[in-house]
């Protein structure tokens, strides 16, 4: 994918400019003509294969809450009829995030020089994702910028709430896994060596499990520097691997197959796709551009690759229903709802229904996640306690019985 800056005229003949995502200049021109814009010049800005979307990761300079607040304030000010340059300058004077304040001042400067808001925002993808910019562009071209901001507010809030629910569902098993890992390290470094010294004083033959525990503990104590180095190298190699497109797709596909939590992740990703796609269609974004933007907004490279396959199917002339069927992502029930949407001309409403359907399934599985995880965690704790009992306490009981005799 690449970003193409364009200059053109809308249906009323007024000059417009902005940026679109497309595979090539021809595809960009097709998208502009589909949106009622006659391009005069189209120039590629840069290529980009990264997942942009609306992200809630720790790497962003602007938090999700800050972007929501900014969008809400832009909606209120534009609805009240305040000129855009004054809106941006007033917000820049009230916000506290220095990165966001700097960008807003640059946007105000661009607005004063005659540039559109969407074009100004497209120069700061690290702050305003492309889906966000595309919605602003549609609002500018249709004269309903405040409606675009309102839809973005609803979308951002739903995305944030979904991210919180998913994070809350994974918090408990992650906490238990970390606690178990810390317990194993403490046992190997501090506890087992004490018992090993006690056992060595008696000179008795130890059970196999005890010898394995002592050997493991000795390895931890003697070669902890090597272990730490191996862990660091493994973590760095892993992140380098997932930074590449092929590695990221394989890793995201693996996350969808993890027992218990994989189905939750998949349904949440599909709900995000349906909700985002519905918002783009209802706003008047051309179908191919909407599909491409959604492929980057779902937050999962494996699903994004399937969605890009849908775009290729649509470009070959297939219907949306056929493209969705070829993706092998949705159930027959969902495809029936999309079919009804195509027949009635209400695809966006049907997609919102599908998103609500997946969200209800996510909520149900999150509620049952703790109940499903508890037996597994109990078994893990039991195995750990059993190994300690067999490996440490059993020899001690045998030695005490010998001493008593």
CSV table of C-alpha atoms in Angstrom, one decimal:
chain,number,residue,atom,x,y,z
A,1,UNK,CA,0.0,0.0,0.0
A,2,UNK,CA,1.0,3.6,-0.6
A,3,UNK,CA,-0.3,7.0,0.3
A,4,UNK,CA,-1.2,9.2,-2.7
A,5,UNK,CA,-1.6,13.0,-2.3
A,6,UNK,CA,-4.0,14.5,-4.8
A,7,UNK,CA,-5.4,17.8,-6.0
A,8,UNK,CA,-8.7,17.9,-7.8
A,9,UNK,CA,-12.2,19.3,-7.9
A,10,UNK,CA,-15.4,18.1,-6.3
A,11,UNK,CA,-18.8,17.8,-8.0
A,12,UNK,CA,-19.5,21.5,-7.5
A,13,UNK,CA,-16.2,22.5,-9.1
A,14,UNK,CA,-14.5,23.6,-5.9
A,15,UNK,CA,-10.8,22.7,-5.5
A,16,UNK,CA,-10.0,19.9,-3.0
A,17,UNK,CA,-6.9,18.2,-1.9
A,18,UNK,CA,-6.0,15.3,0.4
A,19,UNK,CA,-4.5,11.8,0.6
A,20,UNK,CA,-5.8,8.3,-0.1
A,21,UNK,CA,-4.5,4.8,0.4
A,22,UNK,CA,-4.2,2.8,-2.8
A,23,UNK,CA,-2.1,0.1,-4.5
A,24,UNK,CA,-1.1,2.4,-7.4
A,25,UNK,CA,-2.0,5.8,-8.9
A,26,UNK,CA,-4.7,4.2,-11.1
A,27,UNK,CA,-6.4,2.7,-8.1
A,28,UNK,CA,-6.2,6.0,-6.3
A,29,UNK,CA,-7.9,7.8,-9.3
A,30,UNK,CA,-10.6,5.2,-9.4
A,31,UNK,CA,-11.3,5.7,-5.6
A,32,UNK,CA,-11.5,9.5,-6.1
A,33,UNK,CA,-13.8,9.3,-9.1
A,34,UNK,CA,-16.0,6.9,-7.1
A,35,UNK,CA,-16.2,9.5,-4.3
A,36,UNK,CA,-17.2,12.3,-6.7
A,37,UNK,CA,-13.8,13.9,-7.0
A,38,UNK,CA,-12.1,14.6,-10.3
A,39,UNK,CA,-8.4,14.4,-9.8
A,40,UNK,CA,-6.0,16.9,-11.4
A,41,UNK,CA,-2.7,15.5,-10.0
A,42,UNK,CA,-1.9,12.4,-8.0
A,43,UNK,CA,1.5,11.9,-6.4
A,44,UNK,CA,2.8,9.0,-4.2
A,45,UNK,CA,3.9,10.2,-0.8
A,46,UNK,CA,5.3,7.0,0.7
A,47,UNK,CA,4.9,3.2,0.8
A,48,UNK,CA,3.7,1.6,4.0
A,49,UNK,CA,3.1,-2.0,4.9
A,50,UNK,CA,2.7,-1.5,8.6
A,51,UNK,CA,-0.6,-2.0,10.4
A,52,UNK,CA,-1.8,1.5,11.0
A,53,UNK,CA,-5.4,1.4,12.1
A,54,UNK,CA,-6.6,3.0,15.3
A,55,UNK,CA,-4.2,1.5,17.8
A,56,UNK,CA,-4.3,1.3,21.6
A,57,UNK,CA,-0.8,0.1,22.0
A,58,UNK,CA,1.8,1.6,24.3
A,59,UNK,CA,3.9,2.8,21.4
A,60,UNK,CA,1.7,5.6,20.3
A,61,UNK,CA,2.5,9.2,21.2
A,62,UNK,CA,-1.2,10.0,21.9
A,63,UNK,CA,-3.3,7.8,24.2
A,64,UNK,CA,-6.7,6.6,23.2
A,65,UNK,CA,-8.3,8.8,25.8
A,66,UNK,CA,-6.6,11.9,24.5
A,67,UNK,CA,-7.7,11.2,20.9
A,68,UNK,CA,-11.2,10.6,22.0
A,69,UNK,CA,-11.2,13.9,24.0
A,70,UNK,CA,-9.7,15.8,21.0
A,71,UNK,CA,-12.3,14.4,18.7
A,72,UNK,CA,-15.2,15.2,21.1
A,73,UNK,CA,-13.9,18.8,21.3
A,74,UNK,CA,-13.6,19.1,17.6
A,75,UNK,CA,-17.2,17.8,17.2
A,76,UNK,CA,-18.5,20.4,19.7
A,77,UNK,CA,-16.6,23.3,18.1
A,78,UNK,CA,-17.4,22.5,14.5
A,79,UNK,CA,-21.1,21.9,15.4
A,80,UNK,CA,-21.1,25.3,17.0
A,81,UNK,CA,-19.8,26.8,13.7
A,82,UNK,CA,-16.3,27.8,15.0
A,83,UNK,CA,-13.8,28.1,12.1
A,84,UNK,CA,-11.4,25.2,11.9
A,85,UNK,CA,-8.2,27.1,12.4
A,86,UNK,CA,-9.6,28.8,15.5
A,87,UNK,CA,-10.8,25.3,16.8
A,88,UNK,CA,-7.3,23.9,16.3
A,89,UNK,CA,-5.5,26.8,17.9
A,90,UNK,CA,-7.8,26.9,20.9
A,91,UNK,CA,-7.4,23.1,21.5
A,92,UNK,CA,-3.6,23.4,21.2
A,93,UNK,CA,-3.6,26.0,24.0
A,94,UNK,CA,-5.7,23.8,26.3
A,95,UNK,CA,-4.1,20.3,25.8
A,96,UNK,CA,-1.2,19.1,27.9
A,97,UNK,CA,0.4,16.4,25.6
A,98,UNK,CA,3.4,18.2,24.1
A,99,UNK,CA,3.5,15.9,21.0
A,100,UNK,CA,-0.2,16.6,20.3
A,101,UNK,CA,0.1,20.3,20.9
A,102,UNK,CA,3.0,20.6,18.4
A,103,UNK,CA,1.1,18.7,15.8
A,104,UNK,CA,-2.0,20.9,16.3
A,105,UNK,CA,0.0,24.1,15.8
A,106,UNK,CA,1.4,22.6,12.6
A,107,UNK,CA,-2.1,21.8,11.4
A,108,UNK,CA,-3.3,25.3,12.2
A,109,UNK,CA,-0.4,26.7,10.2
A,110,UNK,CA,-1.4,24.4,7.2
A,111,UNK,CA,-5.0,25.5,7.5
A,112,UNK,CA,-4.1,29.1,7.4
A,113,UNK,CA,-2.1,28.5,4.2
A,114,UNK,CA,-5.2,27.0,2.5
A,115,UNK,CA,-4.6,23.2,3.1
A,116,UNK,CA,-7.6,21.0,4.1
A,117,UNK,CA,-7.8,19.4,7.6
A,118,UNK,CA,-7.6,15.9,6.2
A,119,UNK,CA,-4.5,16.7,4.2
A,120,UNK,CA,-2.9,18.3,7.3
A,121,UNK,CA,-3.8,15.3,9.5
A,122,UNK,CA,-2.5,12.8,6.9
A,123,UNK,CA,1.0,14.2,7.5
A,124,UNK,CA,0.9,13.0,11.0
A,125,UNK,CA,-0.1,9.3,10.8
A,126,UNK,CA,1.6,8.6,14.1
A,127,UNK,CA,-1.2,10.7,15.7
A,128,UNK,CA,-4.1,10.5,13.4
A,129,UNK,CA,-4.5,7.0,11.8
A,130,UNK,CA,-5.5,6.7,8.2
A,131,UNK,CA,-9.0,5.5,9.0
A,132,UNK,CA,-9.4,8.7,11.1
A,133,UNK,CA,-8.1,10.8,8.2
A,134,UNK,CA,-10.3,9.1,5.7
A,135,UNK,CA,-13.4,9.8,7.8
A,136,UNK,CA,-12.4,13.5,8.0
A,137,UNK,CA,-11.9,13.6,4.3
A,138,UNK,CA,-15.4,12.2,3.7
A,139,UNK,CA,-16.8,14.7,6.1
A,140,UNK,CA,-15.1,17.6,4.3
A,141,UNK,CA,-16.2,16.4,0.8
A,142,UNK,CA,-19.8,15.9,2.0
A,143,UNK,CA,-20.0,19.1,4.0
A,144,UNK,CA,-20.8,17.1,7.2
A,145,UNK,CA,-17.6,17.3,9.1
A,146,UNK,CA,-19.3,17.3,12.5
A,147,UNK,CA,-21.1,14.1,11.6
A,148,UNK,CA,-17.7,12.5,10.7
A,149,UNK,CA,-16.4,13.5,14.1
A,150,UNK,CA,-19.5,12.1,15.9
A,151,UNK,CA,-19.0,8.8,14.2
A,152,UNK,CA,-15.3,8.7,15.1
A,153,UNK,CA,-16.2,9.4,18.7
A,154,UNK,CA,-18.6,6.4,18.8
A,155,UNK,CA,-16.1,4.2,17.0
A,156,UNK,CA,-13.1,5.2,19.2
A,157,UNK,CA,-15.2,4.7,22.4
A,158,UNK,CA,-16.3,1.2,21.3
A,159,UNK,CA,-12.8,0.3,20.4
A,160,UNK,CA,-11.5,1.4,23.7
A,161,UNK,CA,-14.2,-0.5,25.6
A,162,UNK,CA,-13.4,-3.6,23.6
A,163,UNK,CA,-9.7,-3.3,24.3
A,164,UNK,CA,-10.4,-2.9,28.1
A,165,UNK,CA,-12.6,-6.0,28.1
A,166,UNK,CA,-10.1,-8.1,26.3
A,167,UNK,CA,-7.3,-6.8,28.5
A,168,UNK,CA,-9.3,-7.6,31.6
A,169,UNK,CA,-10.0,-11.1,30.4
A,170,UNK,CA,-6.3,-11.8,30.0
A,171,UNK,CA,-5.2,-10.1,33.1
A,172,UNK,CA,-6.0,-13.0,35.5
A,173,UNK,CA,-4.3,-15.8,33.6
A,174,UNK,CA,-1.3,-13.6,32.9
A,175,UNK,CA,-0.9,-12.7,36.6
A,176,UNK,CA,-1.0,-16.4,37.6
A,177,UNK,CA,1.5,-17.4,34.9
A,178,UNK,CA,3.9,-14.6,36.0
A,179,UNK,CA,3.4,-15.6,39.7
A,180,UNK,CA,4.2,-19.3,38.9
A,181,UNK,CA,7.3,-18.3,36.9
A,182,UNK,CA,8.6,-16.2,39.8
A,183,UNK,CA,7.9,-19.0,42.3
A,184,UNK,CA,9.8,-21.5,40.2
A,185,UNK,CA,12.8,-19.1,40.0
A,186,UNK,CA,12.8,-18.5,43.7
A,187,UNK,CA,12.5,-22.2,44.5
A,188,UNK,CA,15.5,-23.1,42.2
A,189,UNK,CA,17.8,-20.3,43.4
A,190,UNK,CA,17.0,-20.0,47.1
A,191,UNK,CA,14.9,-23.0,48.4
A,192,UNK,CA,16.2,-26.1,46.7
A,193,UNK,CA,19.9,-25.4,47.4
A,194,UNK,CA,19.2,-25.3,51.2
A,195,UNK,CA,17.6,-28.7,51.0
A,196,UNK,CA,20.4,-30.0,48.8
A,197,UNK,CA,22.9,-29.2,51.5
A,198,UNK,CA,20.8,-31.0,54.1
A,199,UNK,CA,20.5,-34.1,51.9
A,200,UNK,CA,24.3,-34.1,51.2
A,201,UNK,CA,25.1,-34.3,54.9
A,202,UNK,CA,23.1,-37.5,55.3
A,203,UNK,CA,24.8,-39.1,52.3
A,204,UNK,CA,21.7,-41.2,51.5
A,205,UNK,CA,20.7,-42.2,48.0
A,206,UNK,CA,18.1,-39.7,46.8
A,207,UNK,CA,15.0,-40.4,44.6
A,208,UNK,CA,15.2,-39.6,40.9
A,209,UNK,CA,12.8,-36.6,41.2
A,210,UNK,CA,15.0,-35.1,43.9
A,211,UNK,CA,18.2,-35.5,41.8
A,212,UNK,CA,16.4,-33.9,38.9
A,213,UNK,CA,15.4,-30.9,41.1
A,214,UNK,CA,18.8,-30.5,42.5
A,215,UNK,CA,20.5,-30.7,39.1
A,216,UNK,CA,18.0,-28.1,37.7
A,217,UNK,CA,18.7,-25.8,40.7
A,218,UNK,CA,22.5,-26.2,40.3
A,219,UNK,CA,22.1,-25.2,36.7
A,220,UNK,CA,20.1,-22.1,37.6
A,221,UNK,CA,22.6,-21.0,40.2
A,222,UNK,CA,25.7,-21.8,38.2
A,223,UNK,CA,24.6,-20.6,34.7
A,224,UNK,CA,22.0,-17.9,35.5
A,225,UNK,CA,24.1,-15.4,33.3
A,226,UNK,CA,23.8,-17.7,30.3
A,227,UNK,CA,20.1,-18.2,30.9
A,228,UNK,CA,19.5,-14.5,31.2
A,229,UNK,CA,21.5,-13.9,27.9
A,230,UNK,CA,19.5,-16.6,26.2
A,231,UNK,CA,16.2,-15.0,27.3
A,232,UNK,CA,17.3,-11.6,26.1
A,233,UNK,CA,18.4,-12.9,22.8
A,234,UNK,CA,15.2,-14.9,22.4
A,235,UNK,CA,13.0,-11.8,23.2
A,236,UNK,CA,15.0,-9.5,20.8
A,237,UNK,CA,14.8,-12.2,18.0
A,238,UNK,CA,11.1,-12.6,18.6
A,239,UNK,CA,10.4,-8.9,18.2
A,240,UNK,CA,12.6,-8.7,15.1
A,241,UNK,CA,10.7,-11.6,13.7
A,242,UNK,CA,7.2,-10.1,14.3
A,243,UNK,CA,8.4,-6.8,12.9
A,244,UNK,CA,8.6,-8.5,9.5
A,245,UNK,CA,5.3,-9.0,7.7
A,246,UNK,CA,5.6,-12.8,7.4
A,247,UNK,CA,6.5,-13.2,11.1
A,248,UNK,CA,3.7,-10.9,12.2
A,249,UNK,CA,1.1,-12.8,10.1
A,250,UNK,CA,2.2,-16.1,11.5
A,251,UNK,CA,2.2,-14.8,15.1
A,252,UNK,CA,-1.2,-13.2,14.8
A,253,UNK,CA,-2.6,-16.4,13.2
A,254,UNK,CA,-1.2,-18.4,16.1
A,255,UNK,CA,-2.9,-16.1,18.6
A,256,UNK,CA,-6.2,-16.9,17.0
A,257,UNK,CA,-5.6,-20.7,17.7
A,258,UNK,CA,-4.6,-20.4,21.4
A,259,UNK,CA,-7.1,-22.6,23.4
A,260,UNK,CA,-9.8,-20.7,25.3
A,261,UNK,CA,-8.5,-17.2,24.5
A,262,UNK,CA,-8.0,-17.6,20.8
A,263,UNK,CA,-11.7,-17.6,20.0
A,264,UNK,CA,-12.2,-14.5,22.1
A,265,UNK,CA,-9.5,-12.7,20.2
A,266,UNK,CA,-10.9,-13.8,16.8
A,267,UNK,CA,-14.5,-12.7,17.6
A,268,UNK,CA,-13.2,-9.3,18.9
A,269,UNK,CA,-11.2,-8.8,15.7
A,270,UNK,CA,-14.1,-9.7,13.5
A,271,UNK,CA,-16.4,-7.4,15.5
A,272,UNK,CA,-13.9,-4.6,15.0
A,273,UNK,CA,-13.8,-5.2,11.3
A,274,UNK,CA,-17.6,-5.3,10.9
A,275,UNK,CA,-18.1,-2.1,13.0
A,276,UNK,CA,-15.3,-0.2,11.1
A,277,UNK,CA,-16.5,-1.4,7.7
A,278,UNK,CA,-20.1,-0.4,8.5
A,279,UNK,CA,-18.9,3.1,9.6
A,280,UNK,CA,-16.9,3.6,6.4
A,281,UNK,CA,-19.7,2.4,4.1
A,282,UNK,CA,-22.3,4.6,5.9
A,283,UNK,CA,-20.0,7.6,5.6
A,284,UNK,CA,-19.7,7.2,1.8
A,285,UNK,CA,-16.2,5.8,1.6
A,286,UNK,CA,-15.7,3.8,-1.7
A,287,UNK,CA,-16.0,0.1,-1.1
A,288,UNK,CA,-12.4,-0.9,-2.2
A,289,UNK,CA,-10.9,1.9,-0.1
A,290,UNK,CA,-13.1,0.9,2.9
A,291,UNK,CA,-12.0,-2.7,2.7
A,292,UNK,CA,-8.3,-1.7,2.5
A,293,UNK,CA,-8.5,0.7,5.4
A,294,UNK,CA,-10.3,-2.0,7.5
A,295,UNK,CA,-7.5,-4.5,6.8
A,296,UNK,CA,-5.1,-2.2,8.6
A,297,UNK,CA,-7.5,-1.2,11.4
A,298,UNK,CA,-8.4,-4.7,12.7
A,299,UNK,CA,-5.2,-5.0,14.6
A,300,UNK,CA,-4.4,-8.5,13.5
A,301,UNK,CA,-2.1,-9.1,10.5
A,302,UNK,CA,-3.5,-12.6,9.7
A,303,UNK,CA,-7.1,-11.3,9.5
A,304,UNK,CA,-5.9,-8.2,7.7
A,305,UNK,CA,-4.3,-10.5,5.0
A,306,UNK,CA,-7.7,-12.2,4.6
A,307,UNK,CA,-9.4,-8.9,4.3
A,308,UNK,CA,-6.9,-7.8,1.6
A,309,UNK,CA,-7.9,-11.0,-0.2
A,310,UNK,CA,-11.5,-9.8,-0.1
A,311,UNK,CA,-10.4,-6.5,-1.8
A,312,UNK,CA,-8.7,-8.5,-4.6
A,313,UNK,CA,-11.9,-10.5,-5.0
A,314,UNK,CA,-14.0,-7.3,-5.3
A,315,UNK,CA,-11.6,-5.8,-7.8
A,316,UNK,CA,-12.1,-9.0,-9.9
A,317,UNK,CA,-15.8,-8.1,-10.0
A,318,UNK,CA,-17.1,-10.4,-7.2
A,319,UNK,CA,-19.9,-9.2,-4.9
A,320,UNK,CA,-19.2,-8.4,-1.3
A,321,UNK,CA,-21.0,-11.6,-0.2
A,322,UNK,CA,-18.8,-13.7,-2.5
A,323,UNK,CA,-15.7,-11.9,-1.2
A,324,UNK,CA,-16.7,-12.5,2.4
A,325,UNK,CA,-17.4,-16.2,1.6
A,326,UNK,CA,-14.0,-16.7,0.0
A,327,UNK,CA,-12.3,-15.3,3.1
A,328,UNK,CA,-13.4,-18.2,5.3
A,329,UNK,CA,-13.7,-16.0,8.3
A,330,UNK,CA,-17.4,-15.7,8.9
A,331,UNK,CA,-20.1,-18.2,9.8
A,332,UNK,CA,-23.0,-19.0,7.4
A,333,UNK,CA,-25.3,-17.0,9.8
A,334,UNK,CA,-23.2,-13.9,9.2
A,335,UNK,CA,-23.1,-14.4,5.5
A,336,UNK,CA,-26.9,-14.7,5.4
A,337,UNK,CA,-27.1,-11.3,7.2
A,338,UNK,CA,-24.7,-9.7,4.7
A,339,UNK,CA,-26.8,-11.2,1.8
A,340,UNK,CA,-29.9,-9.6,3.3
A,341,UNK,CA,-28.1,-6.3,3.6
A,342,UNK,CA,-27.0,-6.5,-0.1
A,343,UNK,CA,-30.6,-7.2,-1.2
A,344,UNK,CA,-32.1,-4.4,0.9
A,345,UNK,CA,-29.3,-1.9,0.4
A,346,UNK,CA,-28.6,-1.9,4.1
A,347,UNK,CA,-25.2,-3.6,4.3
A,348,UNK,CA,-23.9,-1.1,6.9
A,349,UNK,CA,-26.8,-1.8,9.3
A,350,UNK,CA,-26.4,-5.6,8.8
A,351,UNK,CA,-22.7,-5.3,9.5
A,352,UNK,CA,-23.4,-3.4,12.7
A,353,UNK,CA,-25.8,-6.2,13.7
A,354,UNK,CA,-23.0,-8.7,13.0
A,355,UNK,CA,-20.6,-6.6,15.2
A,356,UNK,CA,-23.1,-6.6,18.0
A,357,UNK,CA,-23.5,-10.4,17.6
A,358,UNK,CA,-19.8,-10.9,17.9
A,359,UNK,CA,-19.5,-8.5,20.9
A,360,UNK,CA,-22.2,-10.4,22.7
A,361,UNK,CA,-20.3,-13.7,22.1
A,362,UNK,CA,-17.1,-12.0,23.4
A,363,UNK,CA,-18.9,-10.8,26.5
A,364,UNK,CA,-20.2,-14.3,27.1
A,365,UNK,CA,-16.8,-16.0,26.7
A,366,UNK,CA,-15.1,-13.4,28.8
A,367,UNK,CA,-17.5,-14.1,31.7
A,368,UNK,CA,-16.8,-17.8,31.3
A,369,UNK,CA,-13.1,-17.5,30.9
A,370,UNK,CA,-12.3,-17.4,34.6
A,371,UNK,CA,-14.4,-20.5,35.2
A,372,UNK,CA,-12.7,-22.3,32.3
A,373,UNK,CA,-9.2,-21.2,33.4
A,374,UNK,CA,-9.6,-22.2,37.1
A,375,UNK,CA,-9.4,-26.0,36.6
A,376,UNK,CA,-6.3,-25.6,34.4
A,377,UNK,CA,-4.6,-23.3,36.9
A,378,UNK,CA,-5.5,-25.6,39.8
A,379,UNK,CA,-3.9,-28.5,37.9
A,380,UNK,CA,-0.7,-26.5,37.3
A,381,UNK,CA,-0.5,-25.6,41.0
A,382,UNK,CA,-1.1,-29.2,41.9
A,383,UNK,CA,1.6,-30.4,39.6
A,384,UNK,CA,4.1,-27.9,41.1
A,385,UNK,CA,3.2,-28.8,44.7
A,386,UNK,CA,3.3,-32.5,43.8
A,387,UNK,CA,6.8,-32.2,42.3
A,388,UNK,CA,8.0,-30.4,45.4
A,389,UNK,CA,6.4,-33.0,47.7
A,390,UNK,CA,7.9,-35.9,45.8
A,391,UNK,CA,11.3,-34.3,45.2
A,392,UNK,CA,11.9,-32.6,48.6
A,393,UNK,CA,9.6,-33.7,51.3
A,394,UNK,CA,9.6,-37.4,50.6
A,395,UNK,CA,13.4,-37.8,51.1
A,396,UNK,CA,13.1,-35.7,54.3
A,397,UNK,CA,10.4,-38.0,55.7
A,398,UNK,CA,12.5,-41.0,54.9
A,399,UNK,CA,15.5,-39.5,56.7
A,400,UNK,CA,13.4,-38.6,59.7
A,401,UNK,CA,12.1,-42.2,59.9
A,402,UNK,CA,15.7,-43.5,59.7
A,403,UNK,CA,16.8,-41.1,62.5
A,404,UNK,CA,13.9,-42.1,64.7
A,405,UNK,CA,14.9,-45.8,64.4
